[in-house]
Amino acid sequence: MIAQVVVDVIHENVAKPFSYLIPEGMDAAPGTRVRVPLGRRQVDGLVVERVEACEVPAARLKPILRVLEKYPAVLPALLALARELAQADHCPLSETLRLMLPAAMRTGRVQTRKEPLAQLNEGVSLEQAVTAQGRSHKRTTLLKLLEDRAAHPVAELARLVAAPQDALRRLAADGWVRLGEREVFRLPYEAMACEPSEPPVLTGEQEAALAVMEPALGKGQGAFLLHGVTGSGKTEVYLAMVRRTLAMGKAAVILVPEIALTPQMVQWFRNRFGPGTAVLHSRLTDGQRFDEWRRIRLGDARVVIGARSAVFAPVERLGLIVIDEEHEQTYLSDRHPRYDARRVAQSRCAREGATLLLSSATPSILSFAQAKRGDYTLVEMPSRVNHRPLPHVTVVDMRGELAAGNRSIFSQRLQQELKTCFDRGQQAMLFLNRRGYHTFVSCRNCGYVVKCAQCDVSMTLHREEGGRADEMRCHLCGATVPPPTVCPECGSAYIRYFGSGTQKVEEELRRLFPAVRSIRMDIDTTQKRDAHYQLLNAFREGKAQALIGTQMIAKGLDFPHVTLVGVVAADLTLNLPDYRAQERTFQLITQVAGRAGRADEPGEVIVQSYKPDHPCIVAAAAQDYRAFFTQEFQRRRAGLYPPFTVIARLLVESADPEAACQMCDRLRDTVEAFLTAHPAQKRRVLMLRADEAPVRMIRGKTRYHVLLKAFEHPDAEPVLQLLSELASVGDPLCQIYAEFNPATLI
Ligand code: ADP
Ligand code: ZN
Ligand code: ZN
C-alpha cells in the first residue's frame, strides 16, 4: 500500500502530496500523522489518502518511518472538509489542514502533563510495612494514607504530609510502595464553580420550538433559524437540544461569537451536564488547547463550546451544531484561509448527518432571507420568558443637549436614569463601540491630524493606565507615540481633542457619580488570560454597579440586576461607509438594549443619537426586527446590494506603492479582457473598478483594490473563479487577496 502524504503541515506550503510506502503491519489510515523522510531531513506529515499504485514505481518509494499517534488526528469527515475549503479558497491543502490541528500538536512544543501517583504495592501487608519503618513518623503516616490501596496523586499526599517525595522514594526502593504517573488534562476555567442545575419548566414558546426541532435530531438532518427576542430563553432551548443529542450517543458543538461569551456559556453547560464540556478558543494556553482537543478527539468530552475555530472540533459522532448570535461578523475568519464558520457548519452538518441551529434575536439579513426562501426552517420565540416585558427604550436627540448647554457625553436624561438606577441599588451598562479616551487629535491652527506613520488612520489618545503613560495608539497596528504638546506641522499649541472612547465614559461616570464603582471591558482591559471571566464575574457578583464596554458587552450576557442600559453614541456604526452599516447599527442597539430588564425588574434603555429619526434607529428603539428586515431588504434590492449581488475584490498590498498601483491596474485589465471575451458573464457584472483601498496604507504597505459587483447568478461564477485564481498567483512584490462579501471593506 502507498500513502499520499502532505508534509510538514506547519512550515511549508507544499501543495502536492508525496507518495510513501506503508511498511508491513503499520496502520496508517487517512488522517494519521506520520514521520517521513524528505530529502536529507525527516519531517512530519499527514496521510491524506491510501492508493494501490502511483506514477513512481514502488521500488523507488521510501517508507513511512513511524506513525505519530495511534489514532488519525484528522477524522475522515474533517479531511473531506479540508479538501473542500482548500478548493473553495484556492489554497494548498496543507493550509486548511492546519485548521484541524492544535498548533501544539504540530510543533510538538507542548508535552502532555503527567501527575505522579503513589500506591501500596500489591500483596504488601500494611502492618508489616509500618513495622518496618521503625521510628519514621513520616513514612508511617504515608503508608496509612495509602491504606485503601488506591493510587493517590503525590500532590494530594503533599497537602497532608510535608515534602513526601524522599520518603516515598525510600518506600518504593524497599518494595512497599509503587510509584507511577497518569496524564492530567489542563482544564480551562478551572476556578469556575459548578452548581448542578435542573432544567426549569419550559415556556410554551420554548416547548413549541423544541417540538419543531427535536424530531430532526433523531433523523440527523435539518437546518433551523431560531429567531427569539432578547431574553426569550434561547439558551434553555440549546440545552434541551444538547441533552437530546447526548442521549442519542452523539456530540454537540456550540459556537459563540466572542471569547467574552464563552465563560457564561461554559457555566450553563457545566452546571447542567458536568465537567465533560470542552472549550476551544484562541485565548487558552497551548497546553490547555492541546488537552481540550485530545479530550474531544478521544471522546471524553461530548460537548464543545468555543469561538469560530471550534467549528473544526474533532468530534466523531456529530449530532448538532448551534451557532449562537449567528448574525455576528466574527464568524467570518479575517485570516487566511478565510472561511465563514456558518457555511462550514452547514457543510459539516450535511456531510456528517447532524442538525444545524442558527440562532439570534437579530438574524442577519442574509440568513433571514434564506429562511424565508426555505433554506432554513424559521422558528420564532417572540416574547420574553415569563411574560417579562421587553425593555422600554427612549431615544434622546443629542442635538438638543448641546443647544441646552449640556456638554457632557451623557444626556440629562441618561444622567437622571443613572442616578435612579444607582439609588435603587441596581446595575447599569454603558455601551460605546470605541475604546481609548479621545479618538481624534488635531491642530486648530493648520488642521494637522495625528496619524500613524505606518497606517493611513488617525491615532487614538489613551490615558495612562496599567503602568503606561498617556500615549497615542494606532488601533490597526498597535504603534504608539507620545501625545503632541505643540503641532508638529506649524508649532501651534492649540491642539484639540475630539471624539470619546470608553476611557472617557469611565472618567465621566466617575465625575458624576464618585461613589459608584465601575468595570470597563474592552480590548485594553482584557489582555490577561481569563480577564473576560474575571471582569464579568466581578460584575455578576455585584462588585461594581456599572459595566462600561465596547461591542464585547453588547450581546448574549445575562445579568439579572441590570435595569438600565445607555447607548452613548448610537450613530457610530451608522456613519461607516459600508452597505451593512444599518444592519450593524440595528443589531448593536437591539442587542445591547436587550441586556436590560432580564429578571424581575423592568428595563430602561437610553439611546443617544444625532439622527433620532433615522428608520434604523426607530426600528431598533421599537425592537421590531420584522419592520427592520422589510425596510432593509427593500433598500438592498433597490441599491443592488447583497444578497442580491456579490461584492468581490482583489486586494493588493505592497511595500512598493508603484508596484501595488501597477499590479492593481494589470489585474483590472485582465478581468476586463475576460469579460469582453465572455459577453454572457459581462451582462451580470454591474461594476468593475480599480482604486486605492479606503485605508491606503496598513503596517507600511500600500493598498489598492479591484472592486467588482455582480448579480448573484450562476453566470457570474466564472468571473469570481477568475478572481480567486488571480489571487493565488504569486508575485515577488505584492500580496494579492481575493475577498467575497468580506466583513469589512477597509
Ligand atoms: P436569550 O439568549 O434568548 O436572550 P437567555 O437564554 O439568556 O435568553 O435567558 C434569559 C433568562 O431567562 C435567563 O436568566 C434564564 O435563566 C431565564 N430562563 C430561560 N428559560 C426559562 C424558563 N423556562 N423558566 C424560567 N427562567 C428561564
Ligand atoms: Zn498645526
Ligand atoms: Zn498603524
Short mmCIF file of C-alpha atoms in Angstrom, two decimals, residues 266-602:
data_model
loop_
_atom_site.label_atom_id
_atom_site.label_comp_id
_atom_site.label_asym_id
_atom_site.label_seq_id
_atom_site.Cartn_x
_atom_site.Cartn_y
_atom_site.Cartn_z
CA VAL A 266 -19.50 27.09 29.73
CA GLN A 267 -21.03 27.75 33.15
CA TRP A 268 -24.54 26.93 31.87
CA PHE A 269 -23.34 23.69 30.32
CA ARG A 270 -21.10 22.56 33.17
CA ASN A 271 -23.91 23.17 35.64
CA ARG A 272 -26.27 21.09 33.55
CA PHE A 273 -24.01 18.35 32.14
CA GLY A 274 -20.96 18.31 34.40
CA PRO A 275 -17.31 18.78 33.53
CA GLY A 276 -17.45 16.85 30.23
CA THR A 277 -17.83 20.14 28.39
CA ALA A 278 -14.74 21.17 26.46
CA VAL A 279 -13.73 24.71 25.50
CA LEU A 280 -11.83 25.76 22.39
CA HIS A 281 -10.72 29.29 21.66
CA SER A 282 -7.61 31.25 20.91
CA ARG A 283 -7.03 32.58 24.42
CA LEU A 284 -6.38 29.22 26.01
CA THR A 285 -2.77 28.29 26.74
CA ASP A 286 -1.19 25.99 24.17
CA GLY A 287 -1.31 23.21 26.76
CA GLN A 288 -4.99 23.72 27.52
CA ARG A 289 -5.91 23.77 23.85
CA PHE A 290 -3.87 20.65 23.20
CA ASP A 291 -5.56 18.84 26.09
CA GLU A 292 -9.07 20.02 25.26
CA TRP A 293 -8.55 18.99 21.67
CA ARG A 294 -7.49 15.50 22.74
CA ARG A 295 -10.33 15.20 25.25
CA ILE A 296 -12.69 15.85 22.35
CA ARG A 297 -10.86 13.67 19.87
CA LEU A 298 -10.72 10.72 22.26
CA GLY A 299 -14.41 11.05 23.07
CA ASP A 300 -14.07 12.17 26.72
CA ALA A 301 -15.81 15.47 26.01
CA ARG A 302 -19.05 15.25 24.09
CA VAL A 303 -19.98 18.93 24.26
CA VAL A 304 -17.70 21.59 22.78
CA ILE A 305 -18.12 25.31 23.36
CA GLY A 306 -15.95 27.74 21.51
CA ALA A 307 -15.36 30.61 19.17
CA ARG A 308 -15.30 30.39 15.37
CA SER A 309 -12.49 27.85 15.05
CA ALA A 310 -14.31 25.33 17.27
CA VAL A 311 -16.37 24.52 14.18
CA PHE A 312 -13.42 22.24 13.34
CA ALA A 313 -13.61 20.41 16.69
CA PRO A 314 -12.66 16.75 16.18
CA VAL A 315 -15.92 15.20 17.40
CA GLU A 316 -16.66 11.83 15.98
CA ARG A 317 -20.40 11.34 16.10
CA LEU A 318 -21.60 14.85 15.46
CA GLY A 319 -25.29 15.36 16.16
CA LEU A 320 -25.75 19.11 16.49
CA ILE A 321 -24.05 22.43 15.80
CA VAL A 322 -25.52 25.53 17.43
CA ILE A 323 -24.43 28.96 16.23
CA ASP A 324 -25.37 31.50 18.88
CA GLU A 325 -25.76 35.12 17.74
CA GLU A 326 -25.44 33.94 14.18
CA HIS A 327 -25.52 37.50 12.83
CA GLU A 328 -22.06 38.33 14.16
CA GLN A 329 -19.29 39.25 11.74
CA THR A 330 -16.80 37.38 13.89
CA TYR A 331 -17.92 34.13 12.30
CA LEU A 332 -16.03 35.26 9.21
CA SER A 333 -12.37 34.46 9.55
CA ASP A 334 -10.17 37.50 8.96
CA ARG A 335 -7.09 35.45 8.29
CA HIS A 336 -6.06 33.05 5.58
CA PRO A 337 -7.58 30.60 4.83
CA ARG A 338 -10.71 32.69 5.01
CA TYR A 339 -13.81 30.80 5.95
CA ASP A 340 -17.29 31.51 7.23
CA ALA A 341 -17.96 29.34 10.28
CA ARG A 342 -21.68 29.33 9.42
CA ARG A 343 -21.04 27.88 5.96
CA VAL A 344 -18.51 25.41 7.34
CA ALA A 345 -21.03 24.30 9.97
CA GLN A 346 -23.65 23.82 7.30
CA SER A 347 -21.29 21.72 5.23
CA ARG A 348 -20.24 19.65 8.25
CA CYS A 349 -23.82 19.01 9.30
CA ALA A 350 -24.82 17.92 5.81
CA ARG A 351 -21.81 15.62 5.45
CA GLU A 352 -21.96 14.15 8.95
CA GLY A 353 -25.72 13.83 9.33
CA ALA A 354 -26.16 16.48 12.01
CA THR A 355 -28.68 19.20 12.77
CA LEU A 356 -27.76 22.87 12.35
CA LEU A 357 -29.26 25.51 14.60
CA LEU A 358 -28.58 29.17 13.81
CA SER A 359 -29.89 31.47 16.48
CA SER A 360 -30.24 35.20 17.10
CA ALA A 361 -32.53 37.95 18.32
CA THR A 362 -31.42 39.92 15.28
CA PRO A 363 -30.72 37.43 12.46
CA SER A 364 -28.52 38.63 9.64
CA ILE A 365 -30.44 39.90 6.63
CA LEU A 366 -28.90 37.10 4.61
CA SER A 367 -29.92 34.28 6.96
CA PHE A 368 -33.44 35.61 7.43
CA ALA A 369 -33.85 35.93 3.66
CA GLN A 370 -32.59 32.37 3.30
CA ALA A 371 -35.07 31.19 5.90
CA LYS A 372 -37.90 32.92 4.03
CA ARG A 373 -36.70 31.19 0.88
CA GLY A 374 -36.83 27.83 2.63
CA ASP A 375 -33.12 27.09 3.14
CA TYR A 376 -33.70 27.09 6.89
CA THR A 377 -36.81 26.32 8.88
CA LEU A 378 -37.76 29.50 10.72
CA VAL A 379 -38.63 29.03 14.39
CA GLU A 380 -39.73 32.06 16.38
CA MET A 381 -39.92 32.96 20.06
CA PRO A 382 -41.48 36.42 20.07
CA SER A 383 -41.77 37.01 23.83
CA ARG A 384 -39.54 37.08 26.85
CA VAL A 385 -39.53 34.33 29.47
CA ASN A 386 -42.44 34.55 31.94
CA HIS A 387 -44.10 37.42 30.05
CA ARG A 388 -41.43 39.85 31.15
CA PRO A 389 -41.75 42.98 29.04
CA LEU A 390 -39.07 43.99 26.56
CA PRO A 391 -37.18 46.99 27.93
CA HIS A 392 -38.58 50.45 27.44
CA VAL A 393 -36.42 52.45 25.01
CA THR A 394 -36.09 56.23 24.84
CA VAL A 395 -34.16 57.88 22.02
CA VAL A 396 -32.52 61.13 23.12
CA ASP A 397 -31.81 63.74 20.46
CA MET A 398 -28.26 64.83 21.23
CA ARG A 399 -28.58 67.99 19.12
CA GLY A 400 -30.96 69.31 21.76
CA GLU A 401 -28.43 68.65 24.52
CA LEU A 402 -25.75 70.89 23.10
CA ALA A 403 -28.32 73.62 22.45
CA ALA A 404 -29.41 73.36 26.08
CA GLY A 405 -25.85 73.86 27.23
CA ASN A 406 -25.09 70.28 28.27
CA ARG A 407 -21.54 69.49 27.17
CA SER A 408 -21.33 66.12 28.89
CA ILE A 409 -21.29 62.96 26.78
CA PHE A 410 -24.23 61.85 28.93
CA SER A 411 -27.56 63.50 28.15
CA GLN A 412 -29.65 64.98 31.01
CA ARG A 413 -31.98 62.04 30.67
CA LEU A 414 -29.23 59.44 30.90
CA GLN A 415 -27.78 61.20 33.96
CA GLN A 416 -31.19 61.08 35.67
CA GLU A 417 -31.72 57.44 34.84
CA LEU A 418 -28.26 56.52 36.07
CA LYS A 419 -28.98 58.26 39.36
CA THR A 420 -32.30 56.46 39.78
CA CYS A 421 -30.71 53.13 38.95
CA PHE A 422 -27.80 53.54 41.37
CA ASP A 423 -30.06 54.93 44.11
CA ARG A 424 -32.13 51.75 43.89
CA GLY A 425 -29.01 49.61 44.16
CA GLN A 426 -29.42 48.22 40.66
CA GLN A 427 -26.83 47.85 37.92
CA ALA A 428 -26.27 49.74 34.66
CA MET A 429 -24.43 49.02 31.43
CA LEU A 430 -22.93 51.77 29.27
CA PHE A 431 -22.09 50.91 25.72
CA LEU A 432 -19.74 52.77 23.39
CA ASN A 433 -18.19 51.00 20.48
CA ARG A 434 -14.85 52.82 20.66
CA ARG A 435 -12.00 52.34 23.05
CA GLY A 436 -9.44 54.81 24.30
CA TYR A 437 -10.02 58.33 25.58
CA HIS A 438 -10.13 60.63 22.57
CA THR A 439 -10.35 59.18 19.10
CA PHE A 440 -9.02 62.09 17.13
CA VAL A 441 -6.36 64.71 17.79
CA SER A 442 -5.82 67.67 15.51
CA CYS A 443 -4.33 71.17 15.31
CA ARG A 444 -6.84 74.02 15.32
CA ASN A 445 -4.41 76.28 13.53
CA CYS A 446 -3.40 74.20 10.48
CA GLY A 447 -5.69 71.15 10.60
CA TYR A 448 -2.87 68.65 11.13
CA VAL A 449 -4.18 65.28 12.38
CA VAL A 450 -2.03 62.82 14.33
CA LYS A 451 -1.86 59.77 12.09
CA CYS A 452 0.02 56.52 12.34
CA ALA A 453 3.28 56.56 10.38
CA GLN A 454 2.61 53.02 9.09
CA CYS A 455 -1.17 53.15 8.59
CA ASP A 456 -3.47 55.65 7.00
CA VAL A 457 -5.63 56.19 10.08
CA SER A 458 -5.77 58.75 12.87
CA MET A 459 -4.41 57.69 16.21
CA THR A 460 -6.39 57.43 19.45
CA LEU A 461 -5.37 59.04 22.70
CA HIS A 462 -5.17 56.56 25.56
CA ARG A 463 -4.93 57.92 29.09
CA GLU A 464 -2.35 56.45 31.41
CA GLU A 465 -3.31 53.03 32.66
CA GLY A 466 -1.70 49.78 33.75
CA GLY A 467 1.74 51.35 34.09
CA ARG A 468 1.64 53.04 30.69
CA ALA A 469 1.76 56.80 30.34
CA ASP A 470 -0.60 58.84 28.16
CA GLU A 471 0.01 57.84 24.57
CA MET A 472 -1.38 57.96 21.06
CA ARG A 473 -2.13 54.48 19.74
CA CYS A 474 -2.86 53.11 16.31
CA HIS A 475 -5.74 50.66 16.50
CA LEU A 476 -4.67 48.90 13.33
CA CYS A 477 -1.01 48.11 14.03
CA GLY A 478 -0.64 48.97 17.72
CA ALA A 479 2.12 51.58 17.17
CA THR A 480 2.39 54.25 19.86
CA VAL A 481 3.73 57.81 20.05
CA PRO A 482 3.64 60.37 22.87
CA PRO A 483 0.75 62.85 22.63
CA PRO A 484 1.83 66.10 20.94
CA THR A 485 2.19 69.24 23.06
CA VAL A 486 2.62 71.50 20.08
CA CYS A 487 1.64 70.88 16.47
CA PRO A 488 4.49 69.10 14.63
CA GLU A 489 3.48 70.95 11.44
CA CYS A 490 3.07 74.58 12.47
CA GLY A 491 4.24 74.68 16.08
CA SER A 492 0.91 75.97 17.35
CA ALA A 493 -0.01 74.95 20.91
CA TYR A 494 -3.69 74.93 20.01
CA ILE A 495 -4.17 71.17 19.91
CA ARG A 496 -7.76 69.94 20.11
CA TYR A 497 -9.06 66.54 21.11
CA PHE A 498 -12.26 65.08 19.65
CA GLY A 499 -14.40 62.01 19.95
CA SER A 500 -14.84 59.94 23.08
CA GLY A 501 -13.98 56.35 23.82
CA THR A 502 -14.69 54.01 26.71
CA GLN A 503 -11.96 55.54 28.90
CA LYS A 504 -13.71 58.89 28.63
CA VAL A 505 -17.04 57.28 29.56
CA GLU A 506 -15.39 55.79 32.61
CA GLU A 507 -14.00 59.15 33.64
CA GLU A 508 -17.29 60.95 33.08
CA LEU A 509 -19.14 58.39 35.19
CA ARG A 510 -16.60 58.85 37.96
CA ARG A 511 -17.02 62.62 37.78
CA LEU A 512 -20.82 62.44 38.02
CA PHE A 513 -21.07 59.53 40.49
CA PRO A 514 -17.86 59.43 42.51
CA ALA A 515 -19.20 56.72 44.83
CA VAL A 516 -20.15 54.29 42.09
CA ARG A 517 -17.71 51.56 41.20
CA SER A 518 -17.43 50.61 37.55
CA ILE A 519 -15.76 47.95 35.43
CA ARG A 520 -14.55 48.68 31.92
CA MET A 521 -14.37 45.93 29.33
CA ASP A 522 -12.61 46.46 26.04
CA ILE A 523 -9.55 45.05 24.30
CA ASP A 524 -7.32 47.12 26.58
CA THR A 525 -8.66 45.69 29.83
CA THR A 526 -8.95 42.07 28.69
CA GLN A 527 -5.38 41.32 27.68
CA LYS A 528 -4.67 38.98 30.57
CA ARG A 529 -5.74 35.37 30.36
CA ASP A 530 -9.17 34.78 31.89
CA ALA A 531 -9.71 38.56 32.19
CA HIS A 532 -13.09 38.22 30.46
CA TYR A 533 -14.19 35.70 33.02
CA GLN A 534 -12.90 37.65 35.99
CA LEU A 535 -14.37 41.02 34.98
CA LEU A 536 -17.77 39.59 34.14
CA ASN A 537 -17.81 37.55 37.30
CA ALA A 538 -16.99 40.60 39.42
CA PHE A 539 -19.91 42.43 37.82
CA ARG A 540 -22.21 39.47 38.30
CA GLU A 541 -21.28 39.31 41.97
CA GLY A 542 -22.17 42.97 42.37
CA LYS A 543 -18.62 44.20 42.98
CA ALA A 544 -19.41 47.09 40.63
CA GLN A 545 -22.61 48.88 39.77
CA ALA A 546 -21.73 49.87 36.24
CA LEU A 547 -20.24 47.94 33.34
CA ILE A 548 -18.75 50.07 30.56
CA GLY A 549 -17.73 48.42 27.33
CA THR A 550 -17.45 48.08 23.60
CA GLN A 551 -19.30 45.52 21.48
CA MET A 552 -17.77 42.95 23.79
CA ILE A 553 -20.62 43.58 26.23
CA ALA A 554 -23.35 44.19 23.67
CA LYS A 555 -24.80 40.74 23.27
CA GLY A 556 -25.57 37.48 24.93
CA LEU A 557 -24.77 38.45 28.50
CA ASP A 558 -27.42 37.74 31.09
CA PHE A 559 -27.17 39.85 34.27
CA PRO A 560 -30.41 39.80 36.28
CA HIS A 561 -29.72 43.05 38.16
CA VAL A 562 -29.11 45.24 35.14
CA THR A 563 -32.10 47.53 34.74
CA LEU A 564 -30.52 50.37 32.79
CA VAL A 565 -28.63 50.36 29.50
CA GLY A 566 -27.15 53.50 27.98
CA VAL A 567 -26.09 53.57 24.34
CA VAL A 568 -23.70 56.52 24.43
CA ALA A 569 -23.35 57.07 20.67
CA ALA A 570 -25.81 55.11 18.57
CA ASP A 571 -24.72 56.65 15.27
CA LEU A 572 -21.12 55.47 15.27
CA THR A 573 -21.65 52.41 13.12
CA LEU A 574 -24.34 54.15 11.08
CA ASN A 575 -21.77 56.52 9.63
CA LEU A 576 -19.48 53.78 8.33
CA PRO A 577 -19.14 53.63 4.54
CA ASP A 578 -20.46 50.07 4.27
CA TYR A 579 -23.72 48.74 2.89
CA ARG A 580 -24.14 46.79 6.15
CA ALA A 581 -23.89 49.90 8.35
CA GLN A 582 -27.64 49.95 9.01
CA GLU A 583 -27.81 46.25 9.73
CA ARG A 584 -24.90 46.54 12.16
CA THR A 585 -26.44 49.53 13.90
CA PHE A 586 -29.82 47.88 14.29
CA GLN A 587 -28.23 44.72 15.65
CA LEU A 588 -25.98 46.51 18.10
CA ILE A 589 -28.69 48.73 19.57
CA THR A 590 -31.26 45.93 19.79
CA GLN A 591 -28.77 43.55 21.35
CA VAL A 592 -27.39 45.97 23.89
CA ALA A 593 -30.91 47.16 24.79
CA GLY A 594 -31.77 43.51 25.34
CA ARG A 595 -29.35 43.33 28.28
CA ALA A 596 -31.77 45.38 30.41
CA GLY A 597 -34.65 44.06 32.50
CA ARG A 598 -33.97 40.35 32.11
CA ALA A 599 -35.23 39.37 35.56
CA ASP A 600 -37.95 40.75 37.81
CA GLU A 601 -37.33 44.47 37.43
CA PRO A 602 -38.30 46.08 34.11
#
